[in-house]
Short mmCIF file of C-alpha atoms and ligand atoms in Angstrom, two decimals:
data_model
loop_
_atom_site.label_atom_id
_atom_site.label_comp_id
_atom_site.label_asym_id
_atom_site.label_seq_id
_atom_site.Cartn_x
_atom_site.Cartn_y
_atom_site.Cartn_z
CA MET A 1 63.73 117.21 95.72
CA THR A 2 64.84 117.97 99.25
CA SER A 3 67.01 120.98 99.89
CA HIS A 4 70.46 120.34 101.26
CA ASN A 5 72.16 122.80 103.53
CA PRO A 6 75.89 122.16 103.11
CA VAL A 7 76.66 123.05 106.71
CA GLU A 8 73.64 121.87 108.68
CA GLY A 9 73.21 118.81 106.53
CA SER A 10 76.72 117.47 106.33
CA VAL A 11 78.55 118.08 109.60
CA PRO A 12 78.17 115.18 112.03
CA ARG A 13 77.44 116.46 115.50
CA SER A 14 78.29 113.53 117.74
CA ASN A 15 80.66 110.60 117.90
CA GLU A 16 77.67 108.29 117.35
CA GLU A 17 76.76 110.15 114.19
CA ILE A 18 80.37 110.02 112.93
CA ALA A 19 80.56 106.29 113.70
CA ALA A 20 77.30 105.70 111.81
CA ARG A 21 78.61 107.60 108.78
CA VAL A 22 81.88 105.65 108.81
CA LYS A 23 79.95 102.36 108.95
CA ALA A 24 77.74 103.47 106.06
CA MET A 25 80.71 104.52 103.93
CA GLU A 26 82.53 101.30 104.72
CA ALA A 27 79.45 99.28 103.67
CA ILE A 28 79.22 101.15 100.35
CA LEU A 29 82.94 100.75 99.59
CA VAL A 30 82.79 97.02 100.35
CA GLU A 31 79.57 96.58 98.35
CA LYS A 32 81.12 98.31 95.33
CA GLY A 33 84.18 96.12 95.63
CA LEU A 34 86.50 99.11 96.16
CA ILE A 35 87.91 97.78 99.42
CA SER A 36 87.63 94.56 101.42
CA THR A 37 86.70 94.36 105.09
CA ASP A 38 90.01 92.54 105.66
CA ALA A 39 91.89 95.54 104.28
CA ILE A 40 89.96 97.90 106.55
CA ASP A 41 90.63 95.72 109.61
CA TYR A 42 94.31 95.53 108.68
CA MET A 43 94.66 99.28 108.28
CA SER A 44 92.88 100.00 111.56
CA SER A 45 95.09 97.54 113.39
CA VAL A 46 98.32 98.93 111.89
CA TYR A 47 97.46 102.50 112.89
CA GLU A 48 96.22 101.47 116.34
CA LYS A 49 99.13 99.24 117.28
CA GLU A 50 102.18 99.89 115.11
CA VAL A 51 102.28 103.32 113.54
CA GLY A 52 102.29 106.29 115.87
CA PRO A 53 104.34 109.17 117.26
CA GLN A 54 106.81 106.73 118.84
CA LEU A 55 108.27 106.40 115.33
CA GLY A 56 108.75 110.15 114.99
CA ALA A 57 110.28 110.16 118.47
CA LYS A 58 112.84 107.54 117.43
CA ILE A 59 113.81 109.59 114.40
CA VAL A 60 114.21 112.75 116.50
CA ALA A 61 116.37 110.93 119.06
CA ARG A 62 118.60 109.66 116.23
CA ALA A 63 118.93 113.21 114.88
CA TRP A 64 119.91 114.46 118.35
CA VAL A 65 122.74 111.92 118.72
CA ASP A 66 123.88 111.74 115.09
CA PRO A 67 124.59 115.13 113.46
CA GLU A 68 125.06 113.59 110.02
CA PHE A 69 121.68 111.89 110.20
CA LYS A 70 120.19 115.19 111.32
CA GLN A 71 121.59 116.92 108.23
CA ARG A 72 120.09 114.22 106.02
CA LEU A 73 116.75 114.53 107.82
CA LEU A 74 116.62 118.29 107.29
CA ALA A 75 117.76 117.98 103.68
CA ASP A 76 115.36 115.19 102.67
CA ALA A 77 113.08 113.95 105.45
CA THR A 78 111.33 111.33 103.34
CA SER A 79 114.51 109.46 102.46
CA ALA A 80 116.12 109.88 105.90
CA CYS A 81 112.99 108.33 107.44
CA LYS A 82 113.26 105.48 104.96
CA GLU A 83 116.75 104.76 106.31
CA MET A 84 115.02 103.98 109.60
CA GLY A 85 112.33 101.89 107.95
CA VAL A 86 109.67 104.57 108.30
CA GLY A 87 107.57 105.70 105.36
CA GLY A 88 104.50 105.08 103.26
CA MET A 89 101.02 106.37 102.64
CA GLN A 90 100.41 110.03 103.57
CA GLY A 91 104.13 110.52 104.04
CA GLU A 92 105.34 110.44 100.47
CA GLU A 93 106.71 113.99 100.69
CA MET A 94 107.73 115.21 104.13
CA ILE A 95 109.69 118.23 105.33
CA VAL A 96 111.19 118.44 108.81
CA LEU A 97 111.51 121.89 110.39
CA GLU A 98 114.23 122.48 112.96
CA ASN A 99 113.47 124.42 116.11
CA THR A 100 116.33 126.59 117.37
CA ASP A 101 116.88 129.12 120.15
CA THR A 102 115.43 131.79 117.88
CA VAL A 103 112.86 129.97 115.72
CA HIS A 104 109.92 127.81 116.76
CA ASN A 105 107.87 125.96 114.13
CA ILE A 106 104.23 124.92 114.38
CA VAL A 107 102.32 122.79 111.86
CA VAL A 108 98.68 122.95 110.84
CA CYS A 109 96.54 121.94 107.88
CA THR A 110 94.27 124.93 107.42
CA LEU A 111 92.26 123.19 104.70
CA CYS A 112 91.55 119.84 106.38
CA SER A 113 93.83 117.57 108.41
CA CYS A 114 96.91 116.61 106.34
CA TYR A 115 99.42 114.96 108.65
CA PRO A 116 102.52 112.74 108.24
CA TRP A 117 100.90 109.39 109.07
CA PRO A 118 104.00 107.14 108.83
CA VAL A 119 105.82 109.23 111.44
CA LEU A 120 103.02 110.43 113.72
CA GLY A 121 100.17 107.97 113.17
CA LEU A 122 96.66 109.34 112.82
CA PRO A 123 96.08 112.96 113.82
CA PRO A 124 94.52 113.80 117.18
CA ASN A 125 90.96 115.11 116.99
CA TRP A 126 91.91 118.66 117.93
CA TYR A 127 94.23 118.84 114.90
CA LYS A 128 91.18 118.34 112.68
CA TYR A 129 88.92 120.86 114.42
CA PRO A 130 88.23 124.22 112.72
CA ALA A 131 89.21 125.98 115.98
CA TYR A 132 92.80 124.71 115.81
CA ARG A 133 93.07 125.22 112.05
CA ALA A 134 92.01 128.85 112.37
CA ARG A 135 93.75 129.74 115.61
CA ALA A 136 97.10 128.13 114.83
CA THR A 137 97.60 130.75 112.14
CA ARG A 138 95.94 133.70 113.89
CA ASP A 139 97.12 133.15 117.45
CA PRO A 140 99.86 130.50 117.57
CA ARG A 141 101.19 131.76 120.91
CA GLY A 142 97.73 131.50 122.44
CA VAL A 143 97.38 127.93 121.16
CA MET A 144 100.82 126.96 122.49
CA ALA A 145 100.04 128.48 125.88
CA GLU A 146 97.03 126.17 126.10
CA PHE A 147 99.40 123.25 125.49
CA GLY A 148 101.61 124.55 128.30
CA TYR A 149 104.36 126.09 126.20
CA VAL A 150 105.31 129.78 126.27
CA PRO A 151 108.20 130.65 123.93
CA GLY A 152 110.26 133.73 124.79
CA PRO A 153 109.06 137.02 123.29
CA ASP A 154 112.06 137.17 120.92
CA VAL A 155 111.44 133.71 119.45
CA GLU A 156 110.12 133.90 115.89
CA ILE A 157 107.08 131.66 115.40
CA ARG A 158 106.82 130.10 111.95
CA ILE A 159 103.55 128.50 110.87
CA TRP A 160 103.57 125.78 108.22
CA ASP A 161 100.47 124.70 106.32
CA SER A 162 100.58 121.01 105.46
CA SER A 163 98.81 119.77 102.35
CA ALA A 164 98.13 116.49 100.62
CA GLU A 165 101.32 117.04 98.57
CA LEU A 166 103.65 118.15 101.34
CA ARG A 167 103.46 117.28 105.04
CA TYR A 168 105.52 119.06 107.67
CA TRP A 169 106.68 118.00 111.10
CA VAL A 170 109.00 119.47 113.67
CA LEU A 171 112.45 118.57 114.96
CA PRO A 172 112.30 119.88 118.53
CA GLN A 173 115.35 121.05 120.45
CA GLN A 174 116.96 118.52 122.74
CA PRO A 175 116.11 119.42 126.35
CA ALA A 176 119.03 120.86 128.30
CA GLY A 177 120.81 118.47 130.63
CA THR A 178 120.13 115.33 128.60
CA GLU A 179 123.52 115.15 126.88
CA ASN A 180 124.33 111.83 128.55
CA PHE A 181 120.99 110.18 127.78
CA THR A 182 120.93 107.15 125.51
CA GLU A 183 119.06 107.33 122.22
CA GLU A 184 116.26 105.24 123.77
CA GLN A 185 115.98 107.56 126.78
CA LEU A 186 115.89 110.57 124.49
CA ALA A 187 113.14 109.05 122.35
CA GLU A 188 110.96 108.72 125.44
CA LEU A 189 111.09 112.49 125.94
CA VAL A 190 109.68 113.30 122.52
CA THR A 191 105.93 113.86 122.58
CA ARG A 192 103.46 113.88 119.69
CA ASP A 193 102.59 117.50 120.46
CA SER A 194 106.25 118.52 120.23
CA LEU A 195 106.43 116.94 116.76
CA ILE A 196 103.46 119.07 115.67
CA GLY A 197 105.06 122.09 117.34
CA VAL A 198 102.28 123.06 119.75
CA SER A 199 104.68 122.31 122.60
CA VAL A 200 108.23 121.13 123.31
CA PRO A 201 109.63 117.97 124.93
CA PRO A 202 109.61 118.30 128.71
CA THR A 203 112.90 118.67 130.55
CA PRO A 204 113.15 115.51 132.65
CA ALA A 205 113.18 115.96 136.42
CA GLY A 206 116.56 115.90 138.12
CA VAL A 207 118.77 116.90 135.20
FE1 FE B 301 94.58 118.50 105.04
#
């Protein structure tokens, strides 16, 4: 019997190695009849082309222009998202955290990479890396600074640990000077990183 080092033996070191593992797993799942190649192609296409942070951005823009929708979003994110036709796998239970002048929220999955797929799409690689998962809790201000955001010293930073049961995402503050923007214009300001909480939406030039 060969020995198996759980760290050395199981962590892929390169993109090529990861791709090879994915191919191998896909082949086994297809061979065992657990999933069809059509289903895999469909899922990849949906998450590449249709589901992504633009959906979360639309929901945030709606919350910024419609205070009643915002209340529903903060009270029950999963059903408020459903009102806008957004929901599904990996987003069965979602909680939206509101940033204010005094509180800034940041989301991490310290255990693995739990993430609200229907609203944000698939997580960026850095969200899955051990460095982010460890540092987001130990040094959130340091992490945010690397993303270009420096909250004031009096702002309380709250860290939220997503899990397979409960996935968090952030309602950023509306940038100052955008009160006359349309909902569509507002949605364009909302970035993926601001929905995770590592940064905030940029203030558009000239406002
Ligand atoms: Fe996870």
